[in-house]
mmCIF file of C-alpha atoms in Angstrom:
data_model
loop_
_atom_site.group_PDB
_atom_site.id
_atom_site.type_symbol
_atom_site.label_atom_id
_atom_site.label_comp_id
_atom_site.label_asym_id
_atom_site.label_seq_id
_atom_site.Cartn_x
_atom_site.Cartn_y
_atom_site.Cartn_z
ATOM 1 C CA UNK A 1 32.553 -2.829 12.314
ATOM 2 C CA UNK A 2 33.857 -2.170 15.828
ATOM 3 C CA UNK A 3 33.179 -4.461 18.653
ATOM 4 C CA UNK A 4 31.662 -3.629 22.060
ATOM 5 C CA UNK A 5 31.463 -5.048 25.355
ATOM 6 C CA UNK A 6 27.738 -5.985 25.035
ATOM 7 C CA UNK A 7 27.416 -6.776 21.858
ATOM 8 C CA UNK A 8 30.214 -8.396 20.647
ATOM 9 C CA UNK A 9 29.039 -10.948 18.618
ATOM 10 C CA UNK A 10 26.679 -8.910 16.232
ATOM 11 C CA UNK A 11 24.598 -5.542 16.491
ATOM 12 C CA UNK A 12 21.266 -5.962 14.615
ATOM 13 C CA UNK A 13 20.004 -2.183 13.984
ATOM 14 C CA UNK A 14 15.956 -2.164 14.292
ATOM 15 C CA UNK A 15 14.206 -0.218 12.452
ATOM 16 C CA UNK A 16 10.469 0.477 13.669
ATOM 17 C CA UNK A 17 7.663 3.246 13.079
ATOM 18 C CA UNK A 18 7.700 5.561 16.030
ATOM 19 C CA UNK A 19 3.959 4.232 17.309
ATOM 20 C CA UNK A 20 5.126 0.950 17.374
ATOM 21 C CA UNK A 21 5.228 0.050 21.214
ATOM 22 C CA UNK A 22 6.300 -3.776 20.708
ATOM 23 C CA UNK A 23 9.362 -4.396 18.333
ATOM 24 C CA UNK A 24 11.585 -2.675 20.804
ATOM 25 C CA UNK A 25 10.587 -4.542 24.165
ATOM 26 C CA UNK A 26 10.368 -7.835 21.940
ATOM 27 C CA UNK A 27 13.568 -7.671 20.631
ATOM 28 C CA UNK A 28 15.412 -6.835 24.205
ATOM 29 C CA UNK A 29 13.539 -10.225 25.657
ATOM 30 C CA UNK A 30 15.052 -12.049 22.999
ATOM 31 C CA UNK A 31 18.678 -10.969 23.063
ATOM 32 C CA UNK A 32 21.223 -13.759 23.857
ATOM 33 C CA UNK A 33 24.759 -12.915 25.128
ATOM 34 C CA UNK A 34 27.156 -11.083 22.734
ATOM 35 C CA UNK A 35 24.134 -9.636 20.813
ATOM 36 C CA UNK A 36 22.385 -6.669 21.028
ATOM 37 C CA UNK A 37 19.738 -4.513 19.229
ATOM 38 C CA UNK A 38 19.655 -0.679 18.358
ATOM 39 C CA UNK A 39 16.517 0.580 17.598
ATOM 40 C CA UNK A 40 15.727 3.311 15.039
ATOM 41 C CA UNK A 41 12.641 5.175 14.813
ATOM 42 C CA UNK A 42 10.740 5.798 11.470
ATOM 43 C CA UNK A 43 8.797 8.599 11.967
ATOM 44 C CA UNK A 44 5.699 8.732 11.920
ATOM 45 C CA UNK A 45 3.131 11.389 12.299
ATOM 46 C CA UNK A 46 -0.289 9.826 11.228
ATOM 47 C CA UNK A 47 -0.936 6.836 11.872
ATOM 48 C CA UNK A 48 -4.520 6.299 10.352
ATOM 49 C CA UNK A 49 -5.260 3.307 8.481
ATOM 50 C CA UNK A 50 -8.805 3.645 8.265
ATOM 51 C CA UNK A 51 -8.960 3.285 4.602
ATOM 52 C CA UNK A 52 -7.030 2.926 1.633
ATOM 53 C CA UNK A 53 -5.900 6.052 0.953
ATOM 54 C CA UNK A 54 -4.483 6.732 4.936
ATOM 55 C CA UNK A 55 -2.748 3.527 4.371
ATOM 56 C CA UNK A 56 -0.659 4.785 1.148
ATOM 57 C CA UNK A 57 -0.029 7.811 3.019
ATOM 58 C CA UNK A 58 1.629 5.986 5.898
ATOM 59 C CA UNK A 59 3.475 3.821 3.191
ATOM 60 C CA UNK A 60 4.634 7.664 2.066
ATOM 61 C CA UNK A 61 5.955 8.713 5.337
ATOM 62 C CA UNK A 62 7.845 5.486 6.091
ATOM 63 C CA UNK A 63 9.790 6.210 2.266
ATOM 64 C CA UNK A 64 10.265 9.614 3.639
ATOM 65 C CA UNK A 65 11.785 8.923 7.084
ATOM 66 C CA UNK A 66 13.058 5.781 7.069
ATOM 67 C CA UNK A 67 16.821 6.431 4.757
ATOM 68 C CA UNK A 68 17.167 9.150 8.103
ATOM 69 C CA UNK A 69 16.295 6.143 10.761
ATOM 70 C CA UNK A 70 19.172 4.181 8.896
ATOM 71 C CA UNK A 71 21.749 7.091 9.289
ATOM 72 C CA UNK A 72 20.759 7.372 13.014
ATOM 73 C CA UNK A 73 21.117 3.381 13.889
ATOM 74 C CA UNK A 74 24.337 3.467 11.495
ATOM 75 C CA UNK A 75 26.286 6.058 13.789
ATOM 76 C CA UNK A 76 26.181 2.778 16.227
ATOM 77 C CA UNK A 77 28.235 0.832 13.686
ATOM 78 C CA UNK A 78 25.663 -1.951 13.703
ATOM 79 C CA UNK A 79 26.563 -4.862 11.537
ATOM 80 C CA UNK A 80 22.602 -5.835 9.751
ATOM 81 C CA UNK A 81 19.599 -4.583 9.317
ATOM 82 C CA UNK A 82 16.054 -5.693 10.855
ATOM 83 C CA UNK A 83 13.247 -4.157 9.227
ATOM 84 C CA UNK A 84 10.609 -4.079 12.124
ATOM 85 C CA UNK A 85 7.016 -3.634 11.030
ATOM 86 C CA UNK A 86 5.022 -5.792 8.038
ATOM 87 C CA UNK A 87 3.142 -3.452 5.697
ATOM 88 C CA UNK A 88 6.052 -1.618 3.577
ATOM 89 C CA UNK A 89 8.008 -5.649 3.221
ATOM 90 C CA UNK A 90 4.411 -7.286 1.970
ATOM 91 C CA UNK A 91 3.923 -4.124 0.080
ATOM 92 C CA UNK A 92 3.496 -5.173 -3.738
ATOM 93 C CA UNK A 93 3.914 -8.634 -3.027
ATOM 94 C CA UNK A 94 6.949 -10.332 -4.207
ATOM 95 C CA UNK A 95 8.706 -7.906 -6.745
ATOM 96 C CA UNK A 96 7.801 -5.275 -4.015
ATOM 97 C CA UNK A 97 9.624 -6.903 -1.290
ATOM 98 C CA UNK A 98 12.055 -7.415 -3.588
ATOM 99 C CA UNK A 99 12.858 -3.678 -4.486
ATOM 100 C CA UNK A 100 12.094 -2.702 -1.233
ATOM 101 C CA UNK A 101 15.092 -4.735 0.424
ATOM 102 C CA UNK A 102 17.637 -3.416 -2.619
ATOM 103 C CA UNK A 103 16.764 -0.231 -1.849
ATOM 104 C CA UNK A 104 17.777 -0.220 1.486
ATOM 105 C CA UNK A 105 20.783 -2.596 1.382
ATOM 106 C CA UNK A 106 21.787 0.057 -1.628
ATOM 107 C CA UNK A 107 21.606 2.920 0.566
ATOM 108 C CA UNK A 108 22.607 1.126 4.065
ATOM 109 C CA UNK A 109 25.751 -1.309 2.680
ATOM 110 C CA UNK A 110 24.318 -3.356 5.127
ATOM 111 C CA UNK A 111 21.815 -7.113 4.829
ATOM 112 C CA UNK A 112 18.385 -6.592 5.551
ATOM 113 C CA UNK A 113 16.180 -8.837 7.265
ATOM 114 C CA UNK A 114 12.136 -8.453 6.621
ATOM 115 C CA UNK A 115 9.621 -10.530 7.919
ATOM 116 C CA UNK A 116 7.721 -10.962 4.635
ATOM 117 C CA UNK A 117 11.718 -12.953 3.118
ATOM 118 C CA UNK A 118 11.230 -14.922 6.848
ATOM 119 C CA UNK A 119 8.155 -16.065 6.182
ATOM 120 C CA UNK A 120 8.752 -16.891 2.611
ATOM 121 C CA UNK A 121 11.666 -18.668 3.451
ATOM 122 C CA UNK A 122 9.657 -20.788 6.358
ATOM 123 C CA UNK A 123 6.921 -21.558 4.026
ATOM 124 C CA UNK A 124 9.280 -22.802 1.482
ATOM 125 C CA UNK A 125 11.079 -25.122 3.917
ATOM 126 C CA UNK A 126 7.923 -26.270 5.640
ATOM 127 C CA UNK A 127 6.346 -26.714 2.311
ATOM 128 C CA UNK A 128 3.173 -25.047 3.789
ATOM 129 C CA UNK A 129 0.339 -24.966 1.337
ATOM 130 C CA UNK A 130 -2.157 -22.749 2.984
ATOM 131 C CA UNK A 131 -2.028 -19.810 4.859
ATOM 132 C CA UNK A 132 -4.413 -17.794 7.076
ATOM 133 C CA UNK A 133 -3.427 -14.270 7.569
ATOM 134 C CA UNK A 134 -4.755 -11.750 10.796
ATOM 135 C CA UNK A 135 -3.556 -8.209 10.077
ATOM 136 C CA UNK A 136 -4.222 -4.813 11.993
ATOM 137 C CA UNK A 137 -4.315 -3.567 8.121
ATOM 138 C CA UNK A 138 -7.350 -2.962 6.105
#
């Protein structure tokens, strides 16, 4: 990968649904010198999640769009991968998440980070037994 000025250290490429209005502005607060974030947008053109069958289409359009958000953010030679939205990562539990992340480090070359590996990972370390769990999702 190239280096820039800015981000010299490491370029994460974001990738977020097009609705999303807080990845983006949450990932620029946290950026610390020599790194910088590139957002992609997954788009997405219904965002109803009113029931279970809206929600499996908006699981269809993110596996539509989302190999053409990685081609974007790639043209900026970033160096990983943040996946930045929940539902497609907790998707099908564990084996989901699983196939999920192979089939975009497949396709990208590139690491992927999800939140649903971050939060296994911090439960395992913590040792947490129990969880509670507040979701925008049905």
């Amino acid at each position: 990968m190239s280096k820039d000025a800015l981000g010299w250290r490491k370029k994460f490429g974001v990738l977020a649904p097009s609705t999303n209005t807080i990845v983006q502005p949450d990932f620029h607060s946290m950026e610390v010198p020599g790194v910088t974030s590139h957002m992609a947008r997954i788009h997405i053109l219904d965002q109803d999640l009113s029931n279970d069958q809206a929600m499996l289409r908006l699981l269809d359009q993110i596996r539509d769009e989302i190999l053409r958000a990685i081609d974007r953010v790639k043209t900026a030679e970033v160096d990983y991968l943040v996946m930045g939205m929940s539902a497609e990562t907790f998707w099908g539990g564990l084996e989901g998440s699983k196939a999920f992340v192979k089939r975009i480090e497949d396709y990208s070359g590139l690491k992927l980070a999800t939140g649903s590996r971050s939060c296994m990972t911090a439960l395992d370390h913590f040792k947490v037994k129990n969880v509670g769990v507040i979701t925008p999702y049905q």
